[in-house]
Amino acid sequence: MQVSTNLSRGPAGLLERGSKDSRGVQCFQAHSSVQNRNNHRQRQCRQASNIIRCQSQKQVKAAAVEEKVDTSMSEVVKWGKEKRLQTQVVDVADDTISIRSLDWDRDRFDIEFGLQEGTTYNSFLIFGDKTCLVDASHEKFRELYMKTLKDQLAERGRTLDYVVVSHTEPDHSGLIPDIIDAFPDVKIAGSKVALMYLKGLTNRDFTQHPVKGGDKIDLGQGHELEFVMAPNLHWPDTMFSFDSSTGVLYTCDAFGLHYCDSEPFDTDLKAIEPHFRFYYDCLMKPNARSVLSALKRTKDMDYSTIAVGHGPLLRYNLSELVGRYQSWSEAVGKATASVAVLYSSDYGYSDRLSQTLARGITKAGAATEMVDVLSVDPQELVEIVGRSTGIALMAPPTDSDTAQKTLNTLMSSVNKKQKVLIAESYGGRDEPVDTLINNFVGVGVEPVFEPIRVKEVPDEKAYQVCLRCCNHSWVLIYSAMMTITACAQHKEHIAAHRISSMCCAVALIFVCASAWHTHCHHKRCNACD
């Protein structure tokens, strides 16, 4: 990798980033514009409280200056010739540091998630009698991160005893194989589901330390990690970790935001709050019920810092930002209808496409519940289906016994008043969507329209075509990957326009209390011309 020591972070640097690829900015701004309109009246009512908050922010910044947190920055390296990468070491609490991987120029996350200010991947080292690493980093940081990790351990004459895997998404676990190779005696702690996934991801033997909610690991010198299961925030294997001696709650994706800056904490609320909301809407809002469950499980924990996996750590605005998660999620919970979105974790594009579907559904004012068919408890699935207005199912792998058992439970739980949407996962071993539809029809459940068929690898263009087809706040199901989604009465209309396989037709769905009503809206994309 080419080494550079020039790091532009001022307005000129931001302008340069925007000029290279404005699509992520446009995506973010479009979201912000809609959100601003929706909240116009609410903002007027909050003017007085905003004045108070501005005064509070002055106190926050003063406290941050007074605290003088020690940080150190690595050299900047280039990835892909133009993307700047850097690591930062930050003192977080007693015997606790963070290694933040700063991805200054990342402009897209999970293809459809446009970024405006880059992102970070945060991991943490706790030094008790034992040394514990909480989460790792993205594999693009391999050289930088591993050097920083080894240097920090060497400075203290330490080796690595534990790695806590909050969840196995590659941006946090991509370097776990390198850590296992460097520290072969390390114990990997995680939920049972996480360790199962990690075994396949690393393709290595390692010492497993499975944990469940309420379990603890004593690191010595007062540092004892207590674990809280937080599934679907936003992966099924997610868990939190809490060190009561320092008051640090490690939450990985939850409460995070995609915002890259050399300031490691939330000292500037005004700067970060639109990114905090955008992140919540994209990743956490579809899992609002899980957010509320996690908040309930941590309400008695006396934490003073939330060590997030992305963006600045939360310390100075804890009650404000945690309160927003609470209120936003409670608002989603008041929706008159809920859709269960079933997907298969770590299989094809099931994760990403299910998140896209869920985002669209929540934009229509309905609640969603994300369900991993490869790990869900059968009784829990029965309860979720029972309170759902509709079902969105990503085709699971046909060779999975677990998936087949889940499908059997699903078919015995649905009722004739529900509607279903089926979509392919493009995993190479999908259960045929026609078979799935026939199974639902056989138990009296009708599909809301034809299945989404994924015929090519999903790419940025496909997501952007779908996003351009959005119609105000009713966007719902992106006819995701190069296929046509439309209700029956509009088939002839679409055929008349000779829509190719590259065209995008968007089904706009609004949900009433007892049924789904479908309306189609078709816009031609450039590929149609």
XYZ file of C-alpha atoms in Angstrom:
529
model
C 0.000 0.000 0.000
C 1.135 3.542 -0.776
C 1.862 5.579 2.330
C 0.715 9.173 2.664
C 1.010 11.561 5.603
C -1.358 14.221 4.268
C -4.800 14.092 5.847
C -7.296 16.713 4.699
C -10.259 16.964 7.043
C -11.434 20.535 6.583
C -14.143 21.830 4.254
C -11.880 21.452 1.235
C -11.392 17.795 2.009
C -15.131 17.267 2.282
C -15.734 19.068 -1.025
C -13.189 16.867 -2.717
C -14.852 13.741 -1.362
C -18.271 14.904 -2.494
C -17.020 15.681 -5.994
C -15.607 12.193 -6.389
C -18.931 10.516 -5.744
C -21.969 12.596 -4.898
C -24.382 9.683 -5.062
C -23.948 8.778 -1.410
C -24.417 12.441 -0.491
C -27.550 12.628 -2.631
C -28.950 9.515 -0.944
C -28.252 11.019 2.488
C -29.614 14.430 1.525
C -32.777 12.915 0.031
C -33.411 11.105 3.310
C -32.671 14.251 5.293
C -34.984 16.330 3.120
C -37.935 13.986 3.676
C -37.167 13.778 7.389
C -36.982 17.573 7.647
C -40.388 18.006 6.030
C -41.960 15.360 8.234
C -40.592 16.980 11.381
C -41.248 20.643 10.503
C -44.037 21.135 13.011
C -42.208 19.189 15.684
C -39.159 21.425 15.296
C -41.287 24.539 15.745
C -42.618 23.145 19.000
C -39.088 22.394 20.210
C -37.514 25.835 19.684
C -37.401 26.626 23.370
C -35.849 23.267 24.252
C -33.316 23.705 21.453
C -32.086 26.920 23.054
C -31.584 25.041 26.299
C -29.822 22.236 24.437
C -27.456 24.707 22.738
C -26.506 26.013 26.161
C -25.992 22.432 27.277
C -23.755 21.779 24.273
C -21.452 24.574 25.353
C -21.113 22.802 28.686
C -20.492 19.501 26.880
C -17.681 20.949 24.783
C -16.178 22.615 27.844
C -16.237 19.285 29.694
C -14.582 17.562 26.749
C -11.788 20.142 26.622
C -11.279 19.816 30.361
C -11.103 16.012 30.144
C -8.237 16.078 27.600
C -8.508 12.501 26.323
C -5.187 11.107 25.126
C -5.159 9.961 21.496
C -2.531 8.916 18.972
C -2.867 8.601 15.205
C -1.096 6.272 12.800
C 0.203 7.277 9.416
C -2.338 7.475 6.615
C -2.272 4.775 3.968
C -4.110 4.552 0.686
C -6.460 1.688 -0.130
C -7.550 1.269 -3.709
C -5.210 4.167 -4.654
C -7.505 6.918 -3.363
C -9.290 5.870 -0.160
C -7.572 7.084 3.009
C -7.226 4.720 5.966
C -5.826 5.440 9.413
C -5.932 4.041 12.937
C -6.384 5.992 16.152
C -5.711 4.851 19.720
C -7.883 6.485 22.387
C -7.998 6.220 26.167
C -11.593 5.323 27.016
C -11.528 4.448 30.732
C -9.256 2.923 33.344
C -7.239 0.110 31.745
C -9.350 0.496 28.579
C -8.421 1.848 25.158
C -10.072 1.928 21.762
C -8.432 1.154 18.443
C -10.513 3.087 15.924
C -10.072 2.260 12.242
C -10.828 5.476 10.370
C -12.238 4.903 6.888
C -12.207 8.550 5.831
C -13.550 8.231 2.293
C -15.971 5.337 2.365
C -19.050 6.581 0.515
C -21.262 3.513 0.523
C -22.202 0.842 3.036
C -23.972 -2.370 2.042
C -24.330 -0.929 -1.491
C -27.545 1.007 -0.948
C -26.489 2.860 2.214
C -24.993 6.172 0.992
C -22.425 7.757 3.345
C -21.503 11.418 3.539
C -18.752 11.456 6.151
C -17.052 8.057 5.870
C -17.157 5.696 8.830
C -15.075 4.057 11.532
C -14.759 0.518 12.878
C -14.112 0.633 16.622
C -12.568 -2.099 18.727
C -11.509 -2.045 22.369
C -8.778 -3.471 24.602
C -9.371 -4.099 28.310
C -6.332 -4.754 30.507
C -7.175 -6.689 33.659
C -5.122 -9.645 34.841
C -6.299 -11.009 31.516
C -6.330 -9.000 28.310
C -9.523 -8.856 26.293
C -10.225 -7.467 22.831
C -13.829 -6.474 22.112
C -14.426 -6.775 18.359
C -11.861 -6.389 15.593
C -11.931 -4.506 12.299
C -12.522 -4.621 8.559
C -10.042 -6.696 6.554
C -9.022 -3.641 4.508
C -7.237 -2.470 7.676
C -5.234 -5.676 7.986
C -1.704 -4.195 8.061
C -2.582 -1.015 9.949
C -4.804 -2.653 12.533
C -2.648 -5.678 13.286
C 0.423 -3.461 13.722
C -1.472 -1.143 16.060
C -2.892 -4.051 18.068
C 0.479 -5.758 18.464
C 2.184 -2.474 19.378
C -0.354 -1.729 22.118
C 0.044 -5.205 23.576
C 3.837 -5.079 23.357
C 3.974 -1.718 25.176
C 2.318 -3.394 28.149
C 4.090 -6.726 27.885
C 0.784 -8.446 27.142
C -0.602 -11.188 24.998
C -4.254 -11.621 24.082
C -6.353 -13.890 26.302
C -9.903 -13.215 25.075
C -11.663 -11.828 22.047
C -15.314 -10.894 22.519
C -17.210 -11.057 19.224
C -20.253 -8.810 19.550
C -21.441 -10.083 16.192
C -19.917 -11.642 13.106
C -20.601 -9.035 10.429
C -17.351 -8.838 8.389
C -16.648 -5.165 9.133
C -16.161 -6.146 12.784
C -14.898 -9.716 12.452
C -12.957 -9.591 9.179
C -9.613 -9.751 10.993
C -10.526 -12.482 13.497
C -8.667 -15.094 11.379
C -5.502 -12.956 11.561
C -5.905 -12.589 15.320
C -6.323 -16.341 15.750
C -3.179 -16.918 13.681
C -1.207 -14.354 15.711
C -2.530 -15.523 19.102
C -3.383 -19.234 18.728
C -4.217 -19.662 22.444
C -6.807 -16.882 22.504
C -10.346 -17.719 23.615
C -13.155 -16.445 21.398
C -16.246 -15.453 23.387
C -19.586 -14.949 21.683
C -23.164 -16.105 21.509
C -23.731 -19.680 20.425
C -24.978 -18.459 17.049
C -21.990 -16.144 16.603
C -19.483 -18.910 17.263
C -21.273 -21.157 14.797
C -21.076 -18.468 12.107
C -17.486 -17.620 13.007
C -16.385 -21.206 12.553
C -17.484 -21.040 8.943
C -16.094 -17.560 8.375
C -12.608 -18.253 9.728
C -12.216 -21.820 8.453
C -9.955 -22.371 11.460
C -9.957 -24.239 14.736
C -10.086 -21.977 17.774
C -10.943 -22.169 21.469
C -14.616 -21.298 21.882
C -16.146 -19.656 24.939
C -19.923 -19.565 24.371
C -21.887 -17.138 26.524
C -25.552 -16.366 27.088
C -27.417 -13.488 28.670
C -26.301 -12.866 32.247
C -23.024 -14.776 31.900
C -19.822 -13.056 33.020
C -16.106 -13.256 32.313
C -13.809 -12.087 35.123
C -10.729 -10.419 33.634
C -9.288 -9.503 37.035
C -8.488 -6.140 38.658
C -12.208 -5.472 38.952
C -12.973 -5.834 35.253
C -15.841 -8.255 34.841
C -17.736 -8.395 31.554
C -21.449 -9.139 31.765
C -23.205 -10.153 28.560
C -26.611 -9.077 27.286
C -28.160 -10.812 24.304
C -29.379 -8.250 21.756
C -30.406 -10.233 18.678
C -31.208 -8.413 15.419
C -29.288 -5.242 16.283
C -28.748 -5.645 13.523
C -27.583 -9.280 13.143
C -29.163 -12.308 14.815
C -25.994 -13.104 16.794
C -25.547 -9.660 18.385
C -24.784 -9.212 22.063
C -23.713 -6.340 24.327
C -20.963 -6.461 26.959
C -20.838 -4.350 30.130
C -17.844 -3.616 32.354
C -19.325 -2.319 35.606
C -15.942 -1.192 36.973
C -15.544 1.402 34.211
C -19.190 1.946 33.287
C -18.514 1.118 29.648
C -21.266 -0.629 27.663
C -20.005 -2.230 24.427
C -22.849 -2.308 21.884
C -21.193 -2.761 18.472
C -23.712 -1.543 15.838
C -26.419 -0.329 18.211
C -26.317 3.445 18.953
C -23.647 3.914 16.295
C -23.433 6.168 13.273
C -21.393 6.369 10.102
C -19.295 9.436 10.822
C -15.509 9.589 10.579
C -13.673 12.260 12.529
C -10.556 12.489 14.668
C -12.724 13.511 17.646
C -13.399 10.152 19.324
C -16.421 11.209 21.405
C -19.838 12.793 20.840
C -18.783 16.331 21.726
C -20.629 17.986 18.811
C -24.242 16.828 18.921
C -25.346 19.182 16.156
C -22.812 17.708 13.736
C -23.580 14.067 14.436
C -27.343 13.991 15.058
C -28.490 13.794 11.381
C -26.101 10.884 10.859
C -27.292 9.271 14.080
C -30.906 9.446 12.855
C -30.058 8.262 9.332
C -28.212 5.256 10.765
C -31.141 4.426 13.043
C -33.650 4.668 10.198
C -31.579 2.463 7.904
C -30.477 -0.250 10.337
C -32.341 -0.088 13.635
C -35.831 1.109 12.788
C -36.696 -2.198 11.056
C -35.696 -3.828 14.363
C -37.495 -1.391 16.675
C -38.977 -4.149 18.822
C -35.483 -5.574 19.369
C -34.208 -2.094 20.262
C -36.827 -1.799 22.999
C -35.973 -5.263 24.298
C -32.275 -4.358 24.503
C -33.047 -1.080 26.278
C -35.140 -2.962 28.816
C -32.335 -5.451 29.466
C -29.778 -2.679 30.054
C -31.934 -0.158 31.961
C -30.449 -1.097 35.340
C -26.839 -0.953 34.132
C -25.040 2.150 35.366
C -23.122 2.969 32.200
C -21.375 6.272 31.549
C -19.987 5.480 28.094
C -21.439 3.547 25.179
C -18.595 2.056 23.163
C -20.167 1.824 19.725
C -18.822 -0.051 16.710
C -19.136 2.874 14.281
C -18.537 6.583 14.722
C -17.807 8.570 17.889
C -18.212 6.914 21.277
C -21.186 8.221 23.273
C -20.298 9.908 26.543
C -21.469 13.524 26.690
C -24.983 13.115 25.272
C -25.949 9.695 26.592
C -29.401 10.450 27.965
C -30.322 12.473 24.874
C -29.264 9.883 22.305
C -30.432 6.795 24.189
C -33.719 8.606 24.780
C -34.105 9.135 21.061
C -33.675 5.402 20.421
C -36.380 4.807 23.002
C -38.867 7.323 21.590
C -38.237 6.452 17.937
C -38.682 2.755 18.609
C -41.799 3.270 20.697
C -43.289 5.301 17.837
C -42.662 2.420 15.430
C -44.244 0.056 17.928
C -47.491 2.046 17.755
C -47.942 1.149 14.085
C -51.284 -0.490 13.346
C -49.657 -3.291 11.361
C -46.455 -5.291 11.504
C -44.626 -7.327 8.879
C -42.359 -10.253 9.738
C -39.282 -10.189 7.473
C -37.688 -13.640 7.324
C -34.155 -14.023 6.011
C -31.170 -16.373 6.195
C -28.117 -14.880 7.870
C -24.799 -15.274 6.102
C -26.413 -16.677 2.972
C -26.227 -15.035 -0.423
C -27.705 -11.525 -0.421
C -30.470 -12.439 1.997
C -29.206 -10.107 4.740
C -28.886 -7.036 2.551
C -32.066 -7.521 0.580
C -34.097 -8.172 3.722
C -32.822 -4.920 5.228
C -33.842 -3.091 2.048
C -37.333 -4.593 2.212
C -37.609 -3.718 5.888
C -36.525 -0.131 5.290
C -39.218 0.260 2.668
C -41.909 -1.240 4.872
C -41.081 1.034 7.813
C -41.201 4.067 5.518
C -44.850 3.239 4.903
C -45.590 3.465 8.608
C -45.672 -0.256 9.360
C -43.525 -1.992 11.924
C -41.203 -4.868 11.057
C -39.674 -7.775 12.898
C -36.523 -9.335 11.481
C -36.349 -13.115 11.816
C -33.359 -15.316 10.955
C -34.769 -18.626 9.731
C -31.462 -20.348 10.543
C -31.534 -19.548 14.256
C -35.036 -18.533 15.373
C -36.667 -20.513 18.146
C -39.821 -22.252 16.801
C -42.058 -20.908 19.590
C -40.742 -17.389 19.066
C -41.511 -17.684 15.351
C -45.093 -18.771 16.097
C -45.566 -15.714 18.316
C -44.081 -13.308 15.748
C -46.186 -14.684 12.901
C -49.277 -14.550 15.082
C -48.987 -10.785 15.596
C -47.962 -9.964 12.010
C -50.189 -8.563 9.279
C -47.954 -9.899 6.532
C -44.883 -12.015 5.828
C -41.872 -11.113 3.668
C -39.724 -14.195 3.048
C -36.267 -14.288 1.495
C -35.755 -17.736 -0.036
C -33.627 -19.820 2.358
C -31.011 -22.384 1.299
C -32.751 -25.511 0.084
C -30.104 -27.815 1.595
C -30.503 -26.542 5.182
C -32.386 -28.862 7.532
C -32.814 -25.973 9.986
C -34.387 -23.789 7.296
C -36.769 -26.564 6.295
C -37.911 -27.023 9.896
C -38.455 -23.263 10.184
C -40.492 -23.260 6.966
C -42.661 -26.074 8.334
C -43.288 -24.050 11.500
C -44.078 -20.989 9.386
C -46.602 -22.839 7.219
C -48.401 -24.136 10.292
C -48.516 -20.653 11.861
C -49.801 -18.387 9.069
C -53.470 -17.578 8.624
C -55.612 -16.770 5.612
C -55.915 -13.069 6.478
C -52.190 -12.562 6.050
C -50.428 -11.689 2.816
C -46.976 -12.824 1.775
C -44.118 -11.543 -0.358
C -41.420 -13.950 -1.574
C -37.986 -12.896 -2.853
C -34.897 -14.751 -4.025
C -31.671 -14.420 -2.034
C -29.244 -15.075 -4.908
C -27.323 -17.513 -2.775
C -26.897 -20.259 -5.347
C -28.961 -22.783 -3.400
C -32.260 -20.917 -2.978
C -35.443 -22.793 -2.234
C -37.395 -22.248 -5.493
C -39.715 -19.277 -5.065
C -42.458 -20.987 -7.058
C -42.372 -23.893 -4.621
C -42.614 -21.480 -1.699
C -45.591 -19.697 -3.271
C -47.357 -22.996 -3.885
C -46.807 -23.930 -0.245
C -48.405 -20.703 0.952
C -51.298 -20.975 -1.494
C -51.809 -24.539 -0.267
C -52.514 -23.263 3.247
C -54.771 -20.470 1.975
C -52.309 -17.549 2.072
C -52.134 -15.504 -1.121
C -48.991 -13.689 -2.314
C -49.408 -9.924 -2.517
C -47.827 -10.032 -5.978
C -45.330 -12.026 -8.005
C -42.029 -12.968 -6.353
C -38.910 -10.857 -6.662
C -36.492 -12.842 -8.821
C -32.820 -11.964 -8.558
C -31.028 -12.821 -11.783
C -27.766 -10.916 -11.396
C -25.410 -9.982 -8.576
C -26.902 -6.947 -6.830
C -24.843 -3.854 -7.497
C -24.933 -0.172 -6.663
C -26.676 0.738 -9.919
C -29.531 -1.618 -9.159
C -30.085 -0.067 -5.743
C -29.846 3.461 -7.114
C -32.377 2.713 -9.880
C -34.749 1.502 -7.221
C -34.125 4.519 -5.005
C -34.882 6.873 -7.923
C -38.226 5.124 -8.312
C -39.280 6.152 -4.834
C -42.544 8.111 -4.690
C -42.551 10.430 -1.669
C -42.685 8.479 1.586
C -44.485 5.450 0.144
C -41.451 3.621 -1.109
C -41.706 0.160 -0.166
C -40.451 -2.694 -1.915
C -37.560 -1.965 -4.192
C -37.945 -4.374 -7.082
C -34.591 -5.253 -6.049
C -32.324 -6.800 -8.382
C -33.183 -6.334 -12.030
C -36.635 -7.723 -12.065
C -40.222 -6.567 -12.240
C -42.496 -6.417 -9.258
C -46.055 -5.434 -10.009
C -49.565 -6.314 -9.071
C -51.602 -8.291 -11.548
C -53.736 -5.479 -12.925
C -50.624 -3.642 -14.171
C -48.943 -6.522 -15.991
C -50.340 -5.452 -19.349
C -49.252 -1.869 -18.764
C -45.706 -2.956 -18.070
C -45.666 -5.392 -20.990
C -46.833 -2.599 -23.269
C -43.786 -0.600 -22.346
C -41.614 -3.625 -23.126
C -39.826 -3.408 -19.855
C -36.519 -5.262 -20.000
C -35.025 -7.309 -17.211
C -32.990 -4.259 -16.257
C -36.080 -2.149 -15.595
C -37.281 -1.323 -12.141
C -40.967 -1.250 -11.224
C -41.730 -0.420 -7.652
C -44.707 -1.771 -5.758
C -45.947 0.844 -3.372
C -47.599 -0.799 -0.408
C -49.477 0.788 2.396
C -50.657 -1.310 5.253
C -54.056 -1.113 6.887
C -54.796 -2.732 10.197
C -56.070 -5.939 8.678
C -54.732 -6.298 5.137
C -52.232 -5.190 2.562
C -53.447 -3.073 -0.345
C -51.227 -2.875 -3.374
C -50.703 -0.060 -5.748
C -48.199 -0.010 -8.562
C -46.177 2.874 -9.754
C -43.840 2.415 -12.673
C -41.003 4.637 -13.765
C -38.664 3.881 -16.570
C -34.954 3.754 -15.904
C -32.191 4.552 -18.363
C -31.800 0.879 -19.204
C -35.313 0.849 -20.679
C -34.468 3.414 -23.349
